[in-house]
Amino acid sequence: MYQDRLHEPQVPVIPFYVSASTGIGGKLVLKKAHDLAYFKASDGRAWLYGGVISICTQYSVTGSLSDSRRQCLASEEVPLVRDMRSQLRYCTYRSDDDCQTYASREVLYSLEYYVPVMYRASESDSFTRARVAFSKILQIPECGDCARRLGF
């Protein structure tokens, strides 16, 4: 989004969870909003698309099981697709290492974000939210053939 060593945009990050067709491997992938596109399915629902990722479908365990050192033996390409609507659930009360009470809320991801761009005086400084140089509008583009290509 912005290529400069003295400026850094604070781009929103959107989570995707994908799993292999075998059900063995799974990944939580965080994608920056400028790396996404959106599309509408035939039923009218809007979806976010973050590209394709390789995910492991078969593992070999080396060492003891407690070490959990796994080597990937086979993998598959999985598309990063998520609904624009999401229900978030948080644990609000925990007892005996088990969640007893949850709070939930519904989130609708936006197609437009105001992104603050922070600056620093020199490369040895750090970026802080207190030093915002300007803001940019980030619009997530539409993917014209994603619905057809992904079978939506």
mmCIF file of C-alpha atoms in Angstrom:
data_model
loop_
_atom_site.group_PDB
_atom_site.id
_atom_site.type_symbol
_atom_site.label_atom_id
_atom_site.label_comp_id
_atom_site.label_asym_id
_atom_site.label_seq_id
_atom_site.Cartn_x
_atom_site.Cartn_y
_atom_site.Cartn_z
ATOM 1 C CA MET A 1 0.000 0.000 0.000
ATOM 2 C CA TYR A 2 2.808 2.434 0.837
ATOM 3 C CA GLN A 3 6.508 1.843 0.142
ATOM 4 C CA ASP A 4 8.633 4.140 2.304
ATOM 5 C CA ARG A 5 10.977 3.420 5.217
ATOM 6 C CA LEU A 6 9.792 6.517 7.100
ATOM 7 C CA HIS A 7 6.058 5.889 6.678
ATOM 8 C CA GLU A 8 4.032 2.854 7.775
ATOM 9 C CA PRO A 9 0.298 2.330 7.135
ATOM 10 C CA GLN A 10 -1.731 0.672 9.878
ATOM 11 C CA VAL A 11 -3.695 -1.622 7.559
ATOM 12 C CA PRO A 12 -6.551 -3.673 9.086
ATOM 13 C CA VAL A 13 -6.033 -7.435 9.255
ATOM 14 C CA ILE A 14 -8.817 -9.941 8.554
ATOM 15 C CA PRO A 15 -8.609 -13.536 9.826
ATOM 16 C CA PHE A 16 -9.304 -16.594 7.665
ATOM 17 C CA TYR A 17 -9.493 -20.156 8.957
ATOM 18 C CA VAL A 18 -8.923 -22.918 6.419
ATOM 19 C CA SER A 19 -8.735 -26.670 6.757
ATOM 20 C CA ALA A 20 -7.651 -29.434 4.421
ATOM 21 C CA SER A 21 -10.189 -31.636 2.653
ATOM 22 C CA THR A 22 -8.940 -34.559 4.771
ATOM 23 C CA GLY A 23 -9.757 -32.644 7.960
ATOM 24 C CA ILE A 24 -6.219 -33.218 9.247
ATOM 25 C CA GLY A 25 -4.538 -29.848 8.717
ATOM 26 C CA GLY A 26 -5.864 -26.416 9.575
ATOM 27 C CA LYS A 27 -4.470 -22.881 9.587
ATOM 28 C CA LEU A 28 -5.420 -19.489 10.891
ATOM 29 C CA VAL A 29 -4.268 -16.987 8.267
ATOM 30 C CA LEU A 30 -4.193 -13.230 8.833
ATOM 31 C CA LYS A 31 -4.430 -11.204 5.617
ATOM 32 C CA LYS A 32 -4.003 -7.455 5.319
ATOM 33 C CA ALA A 33 -7.014 -5.722 3.794
ATOM 34 C CA HIS A 34 -5.044 -4.475 0.767
ATOM 35 C CA ASP A 35 -4.327 -8.125 -0.189
ATOM 36 C CA LEU A 36 -8.041 -9.024 -0.439
ATOM 37 C CA ALA A 37 -10.809 -8.903 -3.012
ATOM 38 C CA TYR A 38 -14.543 -9.477 -2.649
ATOM 39 C CA PHE A 39 -17.154 -11.195 -4.778
ATOM 40 C CA LYS A 40 -20.872 -11.905 -4.703
ATOM 41 C CA ALA A 41 -22.170 -15.448 -4.950
ATOM 42 C CA SER A 42 -25.188 -16.419 -7.043
ATOM 43 C CA ASP A 43 -27.390 -16.160 -3.924
ATOM 44 C CA GLY A 44 -26.317 -12.516 -3.408
ATOM 45 C CA ARG A 45 -24.085 -13.070 -0.362
ATOM 46 C CA ALA A 46 -20.783 -11.185 -0.323
ATOM 47 C CA TRP A 47 -17.539 -13.060 0.348
ATOM 48 C CA LEU A 48 -13.918 -12.029 0.916
ATOM 49 C CA TYR A 49 -11.195 -13.746 -1.111
ATOM 50 C CA GLY A 50 -7.557 -13.763 0.017
ATOM 51 C CA GLY A 51 -5.898 -15.926 -2.629
ATOM 52 C CA VAL A 52 -4.754 -19.531 -2.276
ATOM 53 C CA ILE A 53 -2.644 -21.159 0.427
ATOM 54 C CA SER A 54 -0.900 -24.504 0.689
ATOM 55 C CA ILE A 55 -2.075 -26.600 3.626
ATOM 56 C CA CYS A 56 -0.717 -29.910 4.843
ATOM 57 C CA THR A 57 -2.942 -32.993 4.431
ATOM 58 C CA GLN A 58 -0.621 -35.686 5.773
ATOM 59 C CA TYR A 59 2.016 -35.545 8.504
ATOM 60 C CA SER A 60 4.897 -37.679 9.696
ATOM 61 C CA VAL A 61 5.795 -37.338 13.363
ATOM 62 C CA THR A 62 9.513 -37.345 14.107
ATOM 63 C CA GLY A 63 10.616 -37.910 17.681
ATOM 64 C CA SER A 64 8.114 -38.473 20.458
ATOM 65 C CA LEU A 65 4.489 -37.381 20.252
ATOM 66 C CA SER A 66 5.064 -34.939 23.103
ATOM 67 C CA ASP A 67 7.681 -33.134 20.988
ATOM 68 C CA SER A 68 5.029 -32.648 18.291
ATOM 69 C CA ARG A 69 7.671 -32.192 15.610
ATOM 70 C CA ARG A 70 5.678 -32.928 12.498
ATOM 71 C CA GLN A 71 6.852 -33.004 8.919
ATOM 72 C CA CYS A 72 4.436 -32.391 6.090
ATOM 73 C CA LEU A 73 4.302 -35.335 3.671
ATOM 74 C CA ALA A 74 1.537 -34.099 1.359
ATOM 75 C CA SER A 75 -0.264 -30.806 0.855
ATOM 76 C CA GLU A 76 -3.075 -29.244 -1.152
ATOM 77 C CA GLU A 77 -3.939 -25.753 -2.359
ATOM 78 C CA VAL A 78 -6.945 -24.277 -0.533
ATOM 79 C CA PRO A 79 -8.646 -20.943 -1.353
ATOM 80 C CA LEU A 80 -8.907 -18.347 1.431
ATOM 81 C CA VAL A 81 -12.614 -17.496 1.404
ATOM 82 C CA ARG A 82 -14.740 -16.123 4.213
ATOM 83 C CA ASP A 83 -18.174 -14.603 4.604
ATOM 84 C CA MET A 84 -18.262 -10.813 4.974
ATOM 85 C CA ARG A 85 -20.449 -11.393 8.026
ATOM 86 C CA SER A 86 -18.926 -13.042 11.035
ATOM 87 C CA GLN A 87 -20.072 -13.962 14.519
ATOM 88 C CA LEU A 88 -17.371 -13.445 17.123
ATOM 89 C CA ARG A 89 -17.558 -15.284 20.438
ATOM 90 C CA TYR A 90 -15.537 -14.355 23.513
ATOM 91 C CA CYS A 91 -15.129 -16.113 26.823
ATOM 92 C CA THR A 92 -16.243 -13.791 29.640
ATOM 93 C CA TYR A 93 -16.024 -16.173 32.597
ATOM 94 C CA ARG A 94 -13.608 -19.055 33.044
ATOM 95 C CA SER A 95 -13.645 -21.736 35.734
ATOM 96 C CA ASP A 96 -11.404 -24.801 36.029
ATOM 97 C CA ASP A 97 -9.710 -23.953 32.722
ATOM 98 C CA ASP A 98 -13.061 -24.183 30.964
ATOM 99 C CA CYS A 99 -15.158 -21.316 29.629
ATOM 100 C CA GLN A 100 -18.479 -21.022 31.454
ATOM 101 C CA THR A 101 -19.980 -17.882 29.893
ATOM 102 C CA TYR A 102 -19.649 -16.431 26.408
ATOM 103 C CA ALA A 103 -20.456 -13.051 24.888
ATOM 104 C CA SER A 104 -20.971 -12.817 21.151
ATOM 105 C CA ARG A 105 -21.421 -10.115 18.566
ATOM 106 C CA GLU A 106 -21.908 -9.959 14.835
ATOM 107 C CA VAL A 107 -19.362 -8.174 12.637
ATOM 108 C CA LEU A 108 -19.720 -7.062 9.033
ATOM 109 C CA TYR A 109 -16.362 -6.453 7.382
ATOM 110 C CA SER A 110 -16.223 -3.243 5.374
ATOM 111 C CA LEU A 111 -15.163 -2.756 1.768
ATOM 112 C CA GLU A 112 -13.641 0.638 2.576
ATOM 113 C CA TYR A 113 -11.211 1.576 5.353
ATOM 114 C CA TYR A 114 -9.567 4.831 6.434
ATOM 115 C CA VAL A 115 -5.974 3.787 7.048
ATOM 116 C CA PRO A 116 -3.738 6.038 9.174
ATOM 117 C CA VAL A 117 -0.179 6.321 7.847
ATOM 118 C CA MET A 118 2.326 6.843 10.655
ATOM 119 C CA TYR A 119 5.712 8.465 10.222
ATOM 120 C CA ARG A 120 9.063 8.497 12.003
ATOM 121 C CA ALA A 121 11.868 11.050 11.826
ATOM 122 C CA SER A 122 14.630 8.469 11.336
ATOM 123 C CA GLU A 123 14.977 4.728 10.821
ATOM 124 C CA SER A 124 16.020 4.259 14.452
ATOM 125 C CA ASP A 125 12.649 5.644 15.649
ATOM 126 C CA SER A 126 9.631 3.407 16.010
ATOM 127 C CA PHE A 127 6.199 3.932 14.487
ATOM 128 C CA THR A 128 3.556 5.059 16.980
ATOM 129 C CA ARG A 129 -0.108 5.949 16.600
ATOM 130 C CA ALA A 130 0.720 9.359 18.104
ATOM 131 C CA ARG A 131 2.546 10.369 14.909
ATOM 132 C CA VAL A 132 0.031 10.064 12.087
ATOM 133 C CA ALA A 133 1.160 11.866 8.943
ATOM 134 C CA PHE A 134 -2.067 11.417 6.962
ATOM 135 C CA SER A 135 -4.824 8.913 6.223
ATOM 136 C CA LYS A 136 -5.548 7.041 3.016
ATOM 137 C CA ILE A 137 -8.756 5.442 1.852
ATOM 138 C CA LEU A 138 -8.362 1.734 1.129
ATOM 139 C CA GLN A 139 -11.053 0.115 -1.009
ATOM 140 C CA ILE A 140 -11.220 -3.646 -1.390
ATOM 141 C CA PRO A 141 -11.622 -4.390 -5.119
ATOM 142 C CA GLU A 142 -14.205 -6.706 -6.636
ATOM 143 C CA CYS A 143 -13.067 -10.001 -8.146
ATOM 144 C CA GLY A 144 -15.103 -10.485 -11.303
ATOM 145 C CA ASP A 145 -14.542 -14.210 -11.902
ATOM 146 C CA CYS A 146 -14.066 -15.460 -8.298
ATOM 147 C CA ALA A 147 -17.641 -16.703 -7.882
ATOM 148 C CA ARG A 148 -17.417 -18.822 -11.039
ATOM 149 C CA ARG A 149 -13.838 -19.996 -10.407
ATOM 150 C CA LEU A 150 -14.535 -20.991 -6.774
ATOM 151 C CA GLY A 151 -17.908 -22.595 -7.461
ATOM 152 C CA PHE A 152 -20.095 -20.090 -5.635
#
